[in-house]
Amino acid sequence: MRNKKAESLVVTGLILHIIQWIFVLWAFLKIKHLFSGYTIYNPNVINGSMQSLSFMQMLRSMMYSGALVNYVLFFVIALLMYCLVLHAIMIILEIAAYVMIRRNPSSSWAYFLTAAGVKLAIFNITGIPFLAAGFLLMKQKQAETGEKGPEPKRKPRTRIRRQGRRLNRNRRKSSLAVEYQKEKTI
């Protein structure tokens, strides 16, 4: 049985995640464009700037320039590159999860969607559709397999009834009648 709500939530999450990835790529290219010809600020040279031949040389010269501005820009560019790669991998895995869930809604890819939703929801809003879809699919899987949560504990037996029955019961005569009589006389 297909879960159309979960599928539409996954597609919504994918679209939001791709839009976010395009925005991060745009920000990366804008920052990279600021260094036209890979020119960076360097206070150690005469004209105050330095030009590199490639992107990697520009990053290396940012690290060795000794200027605080270049350190900040280097870490911003490195963070953007890390985000681009990480989100590209996540988008590919989310597409694979969507295809696998369309084939078999009770597959274990629901757990991946839930985990991806938690990871993305911590950082931004794109993870909420994945989180909701993962929970819907896990709930459907539990309903299909008949799994239940932990069984509630049994209530302990009440002693009140037993005591009442014992009080109403006829007492047996003790086999030690002699000792009983001695206690009565004392």
CSV table of C-alpha atoms in Angstrom, one decimal:
chain,number,residue,atom,x,y,z
A,1,MET,CA,0.0,0.0,0.0
A,2,ARG,CA,1.5,3.3,-1.1
A,3,ASN,CA,1.6,6.3,1.2
A,4,LYS,CA,0.9,9.3,-1.1
A,5,LYS,CA,1.2,11.8,1.8
A,6,ALA,CA,4.7,10.6,2.6
A,7,GLU,CA,5.7,10.6,-1.1
A,8,SER,CA,4.5,14.2,-1.5
A,9,LEU,CA,6.3,15.2,1.6
A,10,VAL,CA,9.5,13.7,0.3
A,11,VAL,CA,9.1,15.5,-3.0
A,12,THR,CA,8.5,18.8,-1.2
A,13,GLY,CA,11.6,18.2,1.0
A,14,LEU,CA,13.7,17.4,-2.1
A,15,ILE,CA,12.5,20.6,-3.9
A,16,LEU,CA,13.3,22.7,-0.8
A,17,HIS,CA,16.7,21.0,-0.4
A,18,ILE,CA,17.6,21.6,-4.1
A,19,ILE,CA,16.6,25.2,-3.8
A,20,GLN,CA,18.8,25.6,-0.7
A,21,TRP,CA,21.7,23.9,-2.5
A,22,ILE,CA,21.3,26.3,-5.5
A,23,PHE,CA,21.3,29.2,-3.1
A,24,VAL,CA,24.5,28.0,-1.4
A,25,LEU,CA,26.1,27.5,-4.9
A,26,TRP,CA,25.0,31.0,-5.9
A,27,ALA,CA,26.6,32.4,-2.7
A,28,PHE,CA,29.8,30.5,-3.3
A,29,LEU,CA,30.0,31.8,-6.9
A,30,LYS,CA,29.3,35.3,-5.8
A,31,ILE,CA,32.1,35.2,-3.2
A,32,LYS,CA,34.4,33.6,-5.7
A,33,HIS,CA,33.5,36.3,-8.3
A,34,LEU,CA,34.6,39.0,-5.8
A,35,PHE,CA,38.1,37.7,-6.5
A,36,SER,CA,38.1,38.3,-10.2
A,37,GLY,CA,41.3,36.9,-11.6
A,38,TYR,CA,41.9,35.3,-8.2
A,39,THR,CA,43.1,38.6,-6.7
A,40,ILE,CA,43.3,38.8,-2.9
A,41,TYR,CA,44.2,41.4,-0.4
A,42,ASN,CA,47.8,41.1,0.8
A,43,PRO,CA,49.3,43.8,3.0
A,44,ASN,CA,52.8,42.3,2.5
A,45,VAL,CA,53.2,43.4,-1.1
A,46,ILE,CA,53.7,46.9,-2.6
A,47,ASN,CA,50.3,47.4,-4.3
A,48,GLY,CA,48.3,45.7,-1.5
A,49,SER,CA,46.9,42.9,-3.6
A,50,MET,CA,48.1,39.6,-5.1
A,51,GLN,CA,46.9,37.6,-8.1
A,52,SER,CA,46.9,33.8,-8.3
A,53,LEU,CA,46.7,31.6,-11.4
A,54,SER,CA,44.2,29.1,-10.1
A,55,PHE,CA,41.5,28.8,-7.4
A,56,MET,CA,43.6,26.4,-5.3
A,57,GLN,CA,46.6,28.8,-5.4
A,58,MET,CA,44.3,31.6,-4.3
A,59,LEU,CA,43.2,29.6,-1.3
A,60,ARG,CA,46.8,28.8,-0.5
A,61,SER,CA,47.9,32.4,-0.7
A,62,MET,CA,44.9,33.4,1.5
A,63,MET,CA,46.2,31.2,4.2
A,64,TYR,CA,49.8,32.5,3.9
A,65,SER,CA,49.0,36.2,3.5
A,66,GLY,CA,48.8,36.8,7.2
A,67,ALA,CA,45.7,39.1,6.9
A,68,LEU,CA,42.7,38.5,9.2
A,69,VAL,CA,40.4,39.3,6.3
A,70,ASN,CA,41.8,36.6,4.2
A,71,TYR,CA,41.5,34.0,7.0
A,72,VAL,CA,37.8,34.9,7.4
A,73,LEU,CA,37.2,34.7,3.7
A,74,PHE,CA,39.1,31.4,3.5
A,75,PHE,CA,37.0,29.8,6.1
A,76,VAL,CA,33.8,31.1,4.6
A,77,ILE,CA,34.8,29.7,1.2
A,78,ALA,CA,35.8,26.4,2.8
A,79,LEU,CA,32.5,26.2,4.7
A,80,LEU,CA,30.5,26.9,1.5
A,81,MET,CA,32.4,24.1,-0.3
A,82,TYR,CA,31.8,21.7,2.5
A,83,CYS,CA,28.1,22.6,2.5
A,84,LEU,CA,27.9,22.2,-1.2
A,85,VAL,CA,29.4,18.7,-1.2
A,86,LEU,CA,27.5,17.5,1.9
A,87,HIS,CA,24.1,18.7,0.6
A,88,ALA,CA,24.8,17.3,-2.9
A,89,ILE,CA,25.4,13.9,-1.2
A,90,MET,CA,22.3,14.2,0.9
A,91,ILE,CA,20.2,15.2,-2.2
A,92,ILE,CA,21.4,12.0,-4.0
A,93,LEU,CA,20.5,9.9,-1.0
A,94,GLU,CA,17.1,11.5,-0.6
A,95,ILE,CA,16.4,10.8,-4.3
A,96,ALA,CA,17.4,7.2,-3.8
A,97,ALA,CA,15.2,7.0,-0.7
A,98,TYR,CA,12.2,8.4,-2.6
A,99,VAL,CA,12.7,5.8,-5.4
A,100,MET,CA,13.0,2.9,-2.9
A,101,ILE,CA,10.0,4.1,-0.9
A,102,ARG,CA,7.9,4.2,-4.1
A,103,ARG,CA,8.9,0.6,-4.8
A,104,ASN,CA,8.3,-0.6,-1.2
A,105,PRO,CA,6.7,1.7,1.4
A,106,SER,CA,7.7,-0.6,4.3
A,107,SER,CA,11.4,-0.5,3.4
A,108,SER,CA,13.9,0.7,6.0
A,109,TRP,CA,14.6,3.9,4.0
A,110,ALA,CA,11.9,5.5,6.2
A,111,TYR,CA,14.5,5.5,9.0
A,112,PHE,CA,17.0,7.3,6.7
A,113,LEU,CA,14.4,9.9,5.9
A,114,THR,CA,13.7,10.4,9.6
A,115,ALA,CA,17.4,10.8,10.4
A,116,ALA,CA,17.9,13.2,7.4
A,117,GLY,CA,14.9,15.2,8.6
A,118,VAL,CA,16.3,15.5,12.1
A,119,LYS,CA,19.7,16.5,10.8
A,120,LEU,CA,18.3,19.1,8.4
A,121,ALA,CA,15.7,20.4,10.8
A,122,ILE,CA,18.4,21.3,13.3
A,123,PHE,CA,20.1,23.5,10.8
A,124,ASN,CA,17.1,24.8,8.7
A,125,ILE,CA,13.5,24.3,7.7
A,126,THR,CA,14.2,21.9,4.8
A,127,GLY,CA,14.2,18.9,7.1
A,128,ILE,CA,10.7,19.1,8.4
A,129,PRO,CA,9.0,17.4,5.4
A,130,PHE,CA,11.5,14.6,5.6
A,131,LEU,CA,10.9,14.2,9.3
A,132,ALA,CA,7.1,14.1,8.8
A,133,ALA,CA,7.4,11.6,5.9
A,134,GLY,CA,9.7,9.4,7.9
A,135,PHE,CA,7.3,9.3,10.9
A,136,LEU,CA,4.4,8.6,8.6
A,137,LEU,CA,6.2,5.7,6.9
A,138,MET,CA,7.3,4.2,10.3
A,139,LYS,CA,3.8,4.5,11.6
A,140,GLN,CA,2.4,2.7,8.5
A,141,LYS,CA,5.1,0.0,8.8
A,142,GLN,CA,4.1,-0.6,12.4
A,143,ALA,CA,0.5,-0.8,11.5
A,144,GLU,CA,1.1,-3.3,8.7
A,145,THR,CA,3.4,-5.6,10.7
A,146,GLY,CA,1.2,-5.4,13.8
A,147,GLU,CA,4.1,-4.3,16.0
A,148,LYS,CA,3.2,-2.7,19.2
A,149,GLY,CA,5.2,-0.6,21.5
A,150,PRO,CA,6.3,-1.9,24.9
A,151,GLU,CA,3.5,-3.6,26.8
A,152,PRO,CA,2.2,-1.8,29.8
A,153,LYS,CA,3.1,-3.3,33.2
A,154,ARG,CA,0.6,-5.4,34.9
A,155,LYS,CA,-0.9,-3.9,38.0
A,156,PRO,CA,0.3,-5.6,41.2
A,157,ARG,CA,-2.4,-7.8,42.8
A,158,THR,CA,-4.3,-6.1,45.6
A,159,ARG,CA,-3.9,-7.7,49.0
A,160,ILE,CA,-7.2,-6.3,50.4
A,161,ARG,CA,-9.4,-9.1,48.9
A,162,ARG,CA,-7.1,-11.9,50.2
A,163,GLN,CA,-7.1,-10.5,53.6
A,164,GLY,CA,-10.8,-10.3,53.7
A,165,ARG,CA,-11.1,-13.9,52.6
A,166,ARG,CA,-8.7,-15.0,55.2
A,167,LEU,CA,-10.5,-13.1,58.0
A,168,ASN,CA,-13.8,-14.8,57.0
A,169,ARG,CA,-12.4,-18.3,56.8
A,170,ASN,CA,-13.0,-20.6,59.7
A,171,ARG,CA,-9.8,-21.1,61.7
A,172,ARG,CA,-8.3,-24.5,62.0
A,173,LYS,CA,-7.6,-25.7,65.4
A,174,SER,CA,-3.9,-25.8,66.1
A,175,SER,CA,-2.2,-29.1,66.7
A,176,LEU,CA,-0.4,-27.5,69.7
A,177,ALA,CA,-3.5,-27.0,71.8
A,178,VAL,CA,-1.5,-27.4,75.0
A,179,GLU,CA,0.8,-24.4,74.3
A,180,TYR,CA,-2.2,-22.3,73.2
A,181,GLN,CA,-3.9,-23.0,76.5
A,182,LYS,CA,-0.8,-22.2,78.5
A,183,GLU,CA,-0.6,-18.8,76.8
A,184,LYS,CA,-4.3,-18.1,77.6
A,185,THR,CA,-3.9,-18.8,81.3
A,186,ILE,CA,-0.8,-16.6,81.7
